[in-house]
Amino acid sequence: TSHPQDFDRKLVDTMASHDNICKYIHLPIQSGSDRILKLMNRTYTHAHYMSIVDLIRNAMPDAALSTDIIVGFCSETLPDHEMTKSVMREVEYEGAYTFNYSPRPNTRAWNTLPDDVPLEEKTRRLQEIIAIQNESSARRNLAEIGREHTILVEGRSKKDATEWKGRTDTNKMVIFPRLDAEVGEHRRVRINRSNSATLFGELIDLDRESLHFQPDHHGLDRGEILYDLSPLVISSIEIEEHSGITQPAAMQLPVLN
């Protein structure tokens, strides 16, 4: 996560010039309204934030951006809310962590600002934000169909032991037939379908000889699952809807014995 006030050209140029740095940036905006940003003590403006987005897009056109949004902050009006919706449509984030505002002790808002936006209205605005993000995610993932990516293989997919999952260097989750892939490898995958949260593809760098599975020294076929699921949790662009709120999904990665 990068605070917009700390993001500069040197960081962008460093990311763009090194292949071993993922082209994924979590850049919280919180609100598209300068008035609300000032009340939040965010120390940047909408214009400054968008200048950072432009800097990133110019240096890394395929970079993925995600963000944080808080709706219904103290005194937020409908025009303030519309400004946030406008930013989301303009940037077209890959993912967003979105929440209703709720007061937190020992913050500036807790001590000085009334929580004056009704919960029902906060939730209505939140649903609008979620709908925009779901549309953006689906549209950006649809554009991936036909493209090829080098992915890092993470392990078995949640739904099918014959399918494995991995990530692109923009942190997109890809599901593909396992075949000869192993955890920890970098493999080439062509995307053939998508939804708003996940890409689906096929391996295009197969070792044909290894597809004729031979028993290993344990007497097991290479195609069998040889790992246990371990509670190693990572952050993901994947989203789940819980009580109407878009939240990050906890993902468990397999670890080889």
Backbone as numpy.savetxt, mean C-alpha at the origin, in Angstrom:
# Nx Ny Nz CAx CAy CAz Cx Cy Cz
7.56 5.50 6.31 6.72 6.69 6.31 7.61 7.94 6.31
7.25 8.90 5.46 8.00 10.15 5.36 7.09 11.33 5.69
7.49 12.15 6.64 6.74 13.38 6.91 7.04 14.35 5.77
6.01 14.95 5.18 6.25 15.86 4.04 7.26 16.95 4.30
7.37 17.41 5.54 8.31 18.50 5.81 9.76 18.03 5.72
9.99 16.71 5.78 11.35 16.18 5.73 11.73 15.62 4.37
10.80 15.64 3.43 11.02 15.02 2.13 11.67 16.03 1.19
12.79 15.64 0.55 13.47 16.59 -0.32 13.99 15.90 -1.58
14.58 16.69 -2.48 15.06 16.17 -3.77 16.16 15.14 -3.58
17.02 15.32 -2.59 18.12 14.37 -2.37 17.57 12.97 -2.11
16.53 12.88 -1.30 15.93 11.58 -1.00 15.32 10.96 -2.26
14.60 11.77 -3.04 13.99 11.28 -4.28 15.06 10.80 -5.24
16.12 11.59 -5.42 17.19 11.21 -6.35 17.89 9.93 -5.90
18.06 9.78 -4.59 18.70 8.56 -4.06 17.84 7.34 -4.36
16.55 7.45 -4.11 15.64 6.33 -4.40 15.64 5.99 -5.89
15.60 7.01 -6.73 15.51 6.80 -8.18 16.77 6.16 -8.75
17.90 6.41 -8.13 19.18 5.97 -8.70 19.67 4.63 -8.15
18.93 4.02 -7.24 19.36 2.75 -6.66 18.28 1.69 -6.86
18.63 0.64 -7.59 17.67 -0.43 -7.86 17.32 -1.24 -6.62
18.16 -1.19 -5.59 17.90 -1.97 -4.39 17.01 -1.23 -3.39
16.49 -0.07 -3.77 15.54 0.66 -2.95 14.16 0.56 -3.60
13.19 0.05 -2.86 11.84 -0.10 -3.41 11.24 1.26 -3.76
10.49 1.27 -4.83 9.87 2.51 -5.30 8.46 2.65 -4.72
8.42 2.64 -3.40 7.16 2.75 -2.68 7.34 3.76 -1.55
6.46 4.73 -1.48 6.58 5.81 -0.50 5.23 6.01 0.20
5.26 5.95 1.52 4.07 6.28 2.30 4.20 7.74 2.71
3.34 8.59 2.17 3.45 10.04 2.35 2.12 10.58 2.91
1.97 10.62 4.22 0.70 11.05 4.81 0.36 12.50 4.49
-0.89 12.73 4.11 -1.35 14.11 3.93 -2.33 14.51 5.02
-3.10 13.58 5.52 -4.09 13.77 6.59 -5.31 14.57 6.13
-5.10 15.71 5.47 -6.22 16.53 4.97 -5.75 17.34 3.77
-6.67 17.63 2.88 -6.35 18.46 1.73 -6.58 19.93 1.96
-7.05 20.28 3.15 -7.37 21.67 3.49 -6.23 22.31 4.27
-5.74 23.45 3.79 -4.68 24.16 4.51 -5.13 24.58 5.90
-6.39 24.96 6.03 -6.91 25.39 7.33 -6.86 24.24 8.33
-7.28 23.06 7.90 -7.27 21.90 8.79 -5.83 21.46 9.07
-4.97 21.49 8.07 -3.57 21.13 8.29 -2.93 22.03 9.34
-3.26 23.31 9.31 -2.72 24.24 10.30 -3.23 23.90 11.69
-4.53 23.58 11.79 -5.09 23.20 13.08 -4.45 21.91 13.60
-4.09 21.02 12.67 -3.43 19.76 13.05 -1.96 19.97 13.39
-1.45 21.18 13.15 -0.03 21.49 13.36 0.87 20.62 12.48
0.45 20.46 11.22 1.18 19.59 10.29 2.39 20.28 9.64
2.48 21.57 9.69 3.64 22.37 9.26 3.93 22.33 7.76
2.98 21.90 6.95 3.10 21.98 5.49 1.74 22.36 4.92
1.72 22.78 3.68 0.49 23.16 3.01 0.15 22.16 1.91
-1.05 22.29 1.40 -1.48 21.46 0.27 -0.54 21.64 -0.91
-0.19 22.89 -1.22 0.70 23.17 -2.36 2.07 22.54 -2.17
2.62 22.63 -0.96 3.93 22.02 -0.69 3.85 20.51 -0.86
2.80 19.92 -0.35 2.63 18.46 -0.48 2.58 18.06 -1.95
1.82 18.76 -2.76 1.69 18.41 -4.17 3.00 18.62 -4.91
3.83 19.56 -4.46 5.14 19.75 -5.10 6.02 18.53 -4.85
5.88 17.89 -3.70 6.62 16.66 -3.41 6.13 15.53 -4.31
4.82 15.42 -4.46 4.25 14.40 -5.34 4.78 14.58 -6.76
4.81 15.82 -7.24 5.34 16.09 -8.59 6.81 15.69 -8.69
7.58 15.98 -7.66 9.00 15.62 -7.63 9.17 14.11 -7.75
8.37 13.37 -7.01 8.43 11.91 -7.05 8.02 11.38 -8.41
6.92 11.87 -8.94 6.41 11.37 -10.22 7.39 11.67 -11.37
8.04 12.81 -11.32 8.98 13.15 -12.38 10.22 12.26 -12.34
10.69 11.95 -11.15 11.91 11.14 -11.01 11.62 9.65 -11.13
10.44 9.22 -10.66 10.07 7.80 -10.65 8.62 7.66 -11.08
8.34 7.70 -12.38 6.96 7.69 -12.87 6.13 6.51 -12.38
6.77 5.38 -12.11 6.04 4.19 -11.70 6.03 3.98 -10.18
6.53 4.95 -9.44 6.55 4.81 -7.98 5.14 4.74 -7.42
4.98 3.97 -6.35 3.68 3.83 -5.70 3.63 4.74 -4.47
2.50 5.41 -4.30 2.30 6.29 -3.15 1.10 5.80 -2.35
1.24 5.82 -1.03 0.11 5.60 -0.15 0.07 6.74 0.86
-1.01 6.82 1.64 -1.17 7.99 2.51 -2.02 7.67 3.72
-2.11 8.63 4.63 -3.03 8.59 5.77 -4.04 9.72 5.61
-5.29 9.43 5.92 -6.34 10.44 5.88 -7.13 10.39 7.18
-7.35 11.55 7.79 -8.24 11.67 8.94 -9.42 12.55 8.53
-10.62 12.04 8.70 -11.81 12.81 8.35 -12.53 13.26 9.62
-13.22 14.39 9.50 -14.01 14.90 10.61 -13.19 15.52 11.71
-12.01 16.06 11.36 -11.21 16.76 12.37 -11.99 17.98 12.87
-11.60 18.47 14.03 -12.30 19.58 14.68 -12.60 20.72 13.70
-13.84 21.07 13.58 -14.36 22.18 12.75 -14.28 21.91 11.25
-13.97 20.68 10.83 -13.90 20.38 9.40 -15.25 20.63 8.74
-15.26 21.43 7.68 -16.48 21.74 6.95 -16.57 20.86 5.70
-17.70 20.92 5.03 -17.83 20.18 3.77 -16.83 20.65 2.72
-16.59 21.97 2.59 -15.53 22.40 1.65 -14.15 21.84 2.02
-13.83 21.77 3.31 -12.56 21.15 3.72 -12.51 19.70 3.27
-13.59 18.99 3.48 -13.68 17.58 3.09 -13.53 17.42 1.59
-14.16 18.30 0.82 -14.05 18.22 -0.64 -12.61 18.43 -1.10
-11.86 19.26 -0.39 -10.44 19.46 -0.73 -9.66 18.16 -0.56
-9.97 17.41 0.48 -9.30 16.13 0.69 -9.66 15.15 -0.42
-10.92 15.10 -0.80 -11.35 14.24 -1.89 -10.65 14.62 -3.19
-10.47 15.92 -3.41 -9.80 16.39 -4.62 -8.35 15.92 -4.68
-7.64 16.00 -3.54 -6.26 15.52 -3.48 -6.18 14.03 -3.82
-7.09 13.27 -3.27 -7.07 11.82 -3.51 -7.28 11.50 -4.98
-8.18 12.22 -5.63 -8.42 11.99 -7.06 -7.22 12.42 -7.88
-6.56 13.50 -7.48 -5.42 14.01 -8.24 -4.21 13.09 -8.11
-3.91 12.65 -6.91 -2.72 11.83 -6.68 -2.95 10.39 -7.13
-4.13 9.87 -6.91 -4.46 8.47 -7.18 -3.51 7.53 -6.43
-3.66 7.50 -5.12 -2.81 6.67 -4.27 -3.03 5.19 -4.56
-1.99 4.41 -4.30 -2.12 2.95 -4.38 -2.89 2.40 -3.17
-2.80 3.09 -2.06 -3.50 2.66 -0.86 -3.60 3.81 0.13
-4.55 3.70 1.06 -4.74 4.76 2.05 -5.20 4.15 3.37
-4.66 4.66 4.45 -5.09 4.30 5.79 -6.00 5.43 6.26
-7.28 5.14 6.39 -8.27 6.20 6.59 -9.03 5.98 7.89
-9.25 7.07 8.62 -9.86 6.96 9.95 -10.74 8.17 10.24
-11.78 7.93 11.05 -12.50 9.04 11.67 -11.60 9.70 12.70
-11.71 11.01 12.83 -10.99 11.70 13.90 -11.60 11.34 15.25
-10.74 11.09 16.21 -11.16 10.96 17.61 -10.10 11.62 18.47
-10.52 12.34 19.51 -9.57 13.08 20.36 -8.58 12.15 21.04
-7.34 12.61 21.15 -6.28 11.87 21.84 -5.71 12.75 22.95
-5.55 12.18 24.16 -5.00 12.98 25.27 -3.63 13.54 24.95
-3.35 14.68 25.54 -2.04 15.33 25.46 -1.69 15.80 24.05
-2.70 16.02 23.23 -2.49 16.62 21.92 -3.03 18.05 21.95
-2.62 18.83 20.95 -3.09 20.21 20.87 -4.61 20.25 20.72
-5.14 19.38 19.89 -6.59 19.36 19.66 -7.34 18.98 20.93
-6.80 18.03 21.69 -7.45 17.58 22.93 -7.62 18.74 23.90
-6.62 19.58 23.97 -6.62 20.65 24.96 -7.35 21.91 24.52
-7.44 22.13 23.20 -7.92 23.44 22.76 -9.07 23.42 21.75
-9.34 22.29 21.10 -10.32 22.27 20.02 -11.47 21.32 20.32
-12.70 21.76 20.09 -13.86 20.88 20.34 -14.02 19.85 19.23
-14.39 18.65 19.60 -14.68 17.58 18.64 -16.13 17.78 18.17
-16.32 18.66 17.19 -17.66 19.16 16.88 -18.28 18.60 15.60
-17.65 17.63 14.96 -18.26 16.99 13.79 -18.94 15.71 14.27
-20.26 15.59 14.07 -20.98 14.41 14.58 -20.43 13.10 14.00
-20.46 12.05 14.80 -19.94 10.76 14.37 -20.62 10.28 13.09
-21.91 10.46 12.98 -22.62 10.02 11.77 -22.07 10.72 10.54
-21.77 12.03 10.66 -21.23 12.77 9.53 -19.79 12.37 9.24
-19.01 12.11 10.29 -17.65 11.61 10.08 -17.67 10.32 9.27
-18.56 9.42 9.66 -18.62 8.12 9.00 -19.08 8.26 7.55
-20.00 9.16 7.30 -20.44 9.40 5.91 -19.28 9.89 5.06
-18.52 10.83 5.59 -17.37 11.36 4.85 -16.31 10.27 4.67
-16.12 9.46 5.69 -15.14 8.38 5.59 -15.49 7.42 4.47
-16.76 7.08 4.34 -17.19 6.18 3.29 -16.92 6.77 1.90
-17.05 8.07 1.77 -16.72 8.72 0.49 -15.24 8.59 0.18
-14.41 8.78 1.20 -12.95 8.66 1.02 -12.59 7.22 0.63
-13.18 6.25 1.31 -12.90 4.84 1.02 -13.30 4.50 -0.41
-14.46 5.00 -0.85 -14.93 4.72 -2.21 -13.95 5.26 -3.25
-13.45 6.48 -3.03 -12.48 7.06 -3.97 -11.22 6.22 -4.01
-10.74 5.79 -2.82 -9.51 5.00 -2.79 -9.70 3.65 -3.47
-10.83 3.00 -3.24 -11.08 1.71 -3.89 -11.09 1.85 -5.41
-11.67 2.93 -5.91 -11.68 3.17 -7.36 -10.26 3.39 -7.88
-9.47 4.18 -7.15 -8.09 4.45 -7.59 -7.26 3.17 -7.58
-7.39 2.37 -6.52 -6.61 1.14 -6.42 -6.96 0.18 -7.55
-8.26 0.04 -7.81 -8.69 -0.87 -8.88 -8.19 -0.39 -10.24
-8.26 0.92 -10.48 -7.83 1.47 -11.76 -6.33 1.32 -11.97
-5.55 1.61 -10.93 -4.10 1.50 -11.06 -3.66 0.04 -11.20
-4.32 -0.86 -10.51 -3.98 -2.28 -10.66 -4.39 -2.82 -12.02
-5.50 -2.34 -12.56 -5.93 -2.77 -13.89 -4.88 -2.40 -14.93
-4.22 -1.26 -14.74 -3.19 -0.82 -15.68 -1.96 -1.71 -15.65
-1.85 -2.56 -14.63 -0.69 -3.46 -14.52 -0.82 -4.70 -15.41
-2.02 -5.00 -15.89 -2.22 -6.20 -16.69 -1.38 -6.13 -17.98
-0.62 -7.20 -18.20 0.28 -7.26 -19.35 1.70 -6.85 -19.03
1.91 -6.21 -17.89 3.25 -5.78 -17.51 4.01 -6.91 -16.85
5.34 -6.81 -16.89 6.20 -7.79 -16.25 6.92 -7.13 -15.08
7.06 -7.89 -13.98 7.71 -7.38 -12.78 8.68 -8.41 -12.23
9.74 -7.92 -11.60 10.57 -8.77 -10.76 9.99 -8.70 -9.36
9.64 -9.86 -8.81 9.04 -9.88 -7.48 9.91 -10.65 -6.51
9.75 -10.33 -5.23 10.39 -11.08 -4.16 9.38 -12.11 -3.65
9.72 -13.39 -3.76 8.81 -14.46 -3.35 8.75 -14.53 -1.83
7.54 -14.47 -1.27 7.36 -14.47 0.18 6.85 -15.80 0.72
6.10 -16.57 -0.09 5.60 -17.85 0.40 4.22 -18.17 -0.12
3.54 -19.06 0.55 2.26 -19.57 0.10 1.17 -18.51 0.22
0.25 -18.49 -0.74 -0.89 -17.58 -0.65 -1.85 -18.07 0.43
-2.74 -17.20 0.85 -3.65 -17.53 1.93 -4.69 -18.57 1.52
-5.04 -18.60 0.23 -6.19 -19.39 -0.20 -5.85 -20.70 -0.89
-4.64 -20.83 -1.42 -4.33 -22.00 -2.23 -2.86 -22.36 -2.07
-2.59 -23.59 -1.60 -1.21 -24.00 -1.35 -0.40 -24.14 -2.63
-1.08 -24.25 -3.79 -0.35 -24.35 -5.06 -0.02 -22.99 -5.63
-0.52 -21.93 -4.99 -0.23 -20.57 -5.44 0.61 -19.87 -4.39
1.58 -19.09 -4.86 2.46 -18.37 -3.96 2.28 -16.87 -4.13
2.82 -16.15 -3.19 2.71 -14.69 -3.21 4.08 -14.06 -3.17
4.15 -12.86 -3.73 5.37 -12.08 -3.70 5.03 -10.62 -3.88
6.06 -9.77 -3.84 5.83 -8.33 -3.95 6.69 -7.72 -5.05
6.10 -6.75 -5.72 6.86 -5.96 -6.68 7.68 -4.94 -5.90
8.54 -4.20 -6.61 9.34 -3.19 -5.90 8.51 -1.96 -5.58
7.22 -1.96 -5.96 6.30 -0.92 -5.52 5.36 -1.44 -4.44
5.70 -2.57 -3.85 4.99 -3.15 -2.70 3.61 -3.71 -3.06
3.38 -4.00 -4.32 2.11 -4.62 -4.72 2.19 -6.13 -4.51
1.13 -6.69 -3.95 1.07 -8.13 -3.76 0.70 -8.81 -5.06
1.45 -9.89 -5.39 1.21 -10.68 -6.61 1.01 -12.13 -6.23
-0.06 -12.75 -6.73 -0.32 -14.17 -6.54 -0.03 -14.89 -7.85
0.67 -16.06 -7.78 1.07 -16.76 -8.99 1.22 -18.26 -8.69
1.11 -19.14 -9.70 1.35 -20.57 -9.48 2.77 -20.80 -8.99
2.95 -21.68 -8.01 4.26 -21.86 -7.41 5.28 -22.39 -8.40
4.98 -23.52 -9.04 5.90 -24.17 -9.98 7.28 -24.35 -9.33
8.32 -23.68 -9.86 9.66 -23.90 -9.30 10.13 -22.75 -8.42
9.24 -21.87 -7.99 9.64 -20.72 -7.18 9.91 -21.13 -5.74
10.85 -20.43 -5.11 11.19 -20.68 -3.72 11.20 -19.37 -2.94
10.91 -19.47 -1.65 10.90 -18.29 -0.79 12.25 -17.59 -0.82
12.22 -16.28 -0.96 13.44 -15.48 -0.96 14.01 -15.20 -2.33
13.50 -15.87 -3.36 13.99 -15.64 -4.71 13.39 -14.37 -5.31
14.12 -13.79 -6.26 13.57 -12.75 -7.12 13.20 -13.41 -8.45
11.91 -13.30 -8.84 11.43 -13.97 -10.03 10.65 -13.01 -10.92
10.63 -13.33 -12.21 9.90 -12.50 -13.17 8.49 -13.04 -13.34
7.53 -12.14 -13.24 6.12 -12.49 -13.35 5.42 -11.55 -14.31
4.56 -12.11 -15.16 3.71 -11.30 -16.03 2.31 -11.25 -15.43
1.76 -10.03 -15.30 0.45 -9.85 -14.68 -0.64 -10.12 -15.72
-1.64 -10.94 -15.33 -2.72 -11.24 -16.27 -4.11 -10.88 -15.76
-4.24 -10.55 -14.49 -5.51 -10.03 -13.98 -5.27 -9.32 -12.66
-6.31 -8.63 -12.16 -6.13 -7.84 -10.94 -7.47 -7.55 -10.29
-7.40 -7.15 -9.02 -8.54 -6.50 -8.37 -7.99 -5.29 -7.62
-8.77 -4.68 -6.77 -8.32 -3.43 -6.14 -7.20 -3.64 -5.13
-7.00 -4.87 -4.66 -5.98 -5.11 -3.63 -4.81 -5.96 -4.10
-4.99 -6.75 -5.17 -4.01 -7.78 -5.50 -3.83 -7.91 -7.01
-2.60 -8.27 -7.41 -2.31 -8.62 -8.80 -2.16 -10.14 -8.90
-2.50 -10.69 -10.06 -2.37 -12.12 -10.32 -1.57 -12.30 -11.60
-0.64 -13.27 -11.58 0.21 -13.42 -12.75 0.76 -14.81 -12.92
1.76 -14.92 -13.80 2.40 -16.20 -14.11 3.90 -16.00 -14.19
4.64 -17.02 -13.76 6.09 -16.98 -13.85 6.52 -17.03 -15.31
7.49 -16.21 -15.68 7.98 -16.22 -17.07 9.47 -16.52 -17.14
10.08 -16.89 -16.00 11.50 -17.24 -15.99 11.68 -18.65 -15.44
10.86 -19.58 -15.93 10.86 -20.94 -15.42 12.13 -21.70 -15.76
12.59 -22.50 -14.80 13.63 -23.49 -15.06 12.91 -24.79 -15.42
12.81 -25.09 -16.70 11.99 -26.21 -17.15 12.42 -27.54 -16.54
13.73 -27.72 -16.37 14.21 -28.99 -15.84 13.74 -29.22 -14.40
13.67 -28.13 -13.63 13.30 -28.28 -12.23 11.82 -28.60 -12.06
11.03 -28.46 -13.13 9.62 -28.76 -13.03 9.36 -30.26 -12.97
10.34 -31.09 -13.32 10.23 -32.53 -13.16 10.69 -32.86 -11.74
9.75 -32.81 -10.79 10.09 -32.87 -9.38 10.80 -34.18 -9.03
11.89 -34.05 -8.29 12.63 -35.21 -7.82 12.54 -35.25 -6.29
12.43 -36.47 -5.70 12.41 -36.54 -4.24 13.71 -36.00 -3.66
13.61 -35.28 -2.53 14.82 -34.79 -1.88 15.27 -35.82 -0.84
16.28 -35.46 -0.03 16.84 -36.43 0.90 15.88 -36.79 2.02
14.76 -36.04 2.16 13.75 -36.40 3.15 12.71 -37.34 2.55
12.82 -37.65 1.24 11.84 -38.49 0.61 10.58 -37.77 0.21
10.61 -36.43 0.22 9.45 -35.64 -0.13 9.59 -35.08 -1.53
8.47 -34.94 -2.21 8.50 -34.28 -3.50 8.79 -32.81 -3.31
9.51 -32.24 -4.25 9.85 -30.81 -4.17 8.60 -29.94 -4.13
7.51 -30.45 -4.68 6.29 -29.64 -4.73 5.56 -29.54 -3.41
5.98 -30.33 -2.38 5.29 -30.26 -1.11 5.73 -29.03 -0.31
4.85 -28.59 0.59 5.15 -27.43 1.42 6.08 -27.85 2.56
7.22 -27.20 2.68 8.24 -27.60 3.64 8.45 -26.57 4.74
7.49 -25.67 4.94 7.70 -24.62 5.91 6.50 -24.50 6.85
6.73 -23.86 7.96 5.66 -23.54 8.90 5.36 -22.07 8.79
4.10 -21.71 9.07 3.77 -20.30 9.11 4.28 -19.71 10.42
4.98 -18.61 10.33 5.56 -17.95 11.51 4.92 -16.58 11.67
4.68 -16.14 12.90 3.99 -14.87 13.12 4.88 -13.65 12.90
5.52 -13.60 11.74 6.29 -12.42 11.35 5.33 -11.51 10.59
5.08 -10.33 11.12 4.07 -9.44 10.55 4.74 -8.29 9.83
4.26 -8.01 8.63 4.78 -6.88 7.88 3.64 -5.95 7.53
4.00 -4.72 7.18 3.01 -3.75 6.76 2.72 -3.95 5.28
1.47 -3.69 4.88 1.06 -3.97 3.50 0.14 -2.90 2.98
0.12 -2.75 1.62 -0.87 -1.89 0.97 -2.22 -2.58 0.96
-2.21 -3.91 1.12 -3.47 -4.62 1.12 -4.39 -4.00 2.17
-5.70 -4.00 1.90 -6.65 -3.39 2.80 -7.78 -4.34 3.13
-8.32 -4.18 4.33 -9.51 -4.88 4.73 -10.49 -3.83 5.24
-11.77 -4.05 5.02 -12.76 -3.15 5.55 -13.28 -3.71 6.86
-13.12 -2.94 7.91 -13.55 -3.36 9.23 -14.36 -2.23 9.84
-15.64 -2.48 10.05 -16.54 -1.46 10.57 -16.50 -0.20 9.71
-16.38 -0.39 8.41 -16.42 0.74 7.50 -15.13 1.50 7.39
-14.07 1.03 8.03 -12.79 1.75 8.04 -11.76 0.93 7.30
-11.05 1.58 6.38 -10.00 0.90 5.65 -8.77 0.82 6.54
-8.32 -0.41 6.81 -7.21 -0.61 7.72 -6.15 -1.50 7.07
-4.87 -1.39 7.52 -3.85 -2.27 6.97 -4.09 -3.70 7.40
-3.85 -4.64 6.49 -4.01 -6.05 6.82 -2.71 -6.61 7.37
-2.81 -7.37 8.45 -1.63 -8.05 8.98 -1.38 -9.28 8.14
-0.15 -9.48 7.72 0.18 -10.60 6.86 1.24 -11.45 7.54
1.08 -12.79 7.47 2.04 -13.69 8.05 2.89 -14.32 6.97
4.19 -14.24 7.17 5.11 -14.78 6.17 5.64 -16.14 6.60
5.83 -17.05 5.64 6.42 -18.34 5.96 7.93 -18.22 6.15
8.46 -19.01 7.05 9.90 -19.05 7.27 10.36 -20.49 7.12
11.35 -20.70 6.27 11.83 -22.06 6.04 12.53 -22.60 7.28
12.31 -23.87 7.56 13.01 -24.52 8.67 14.48 -24.76 8.29
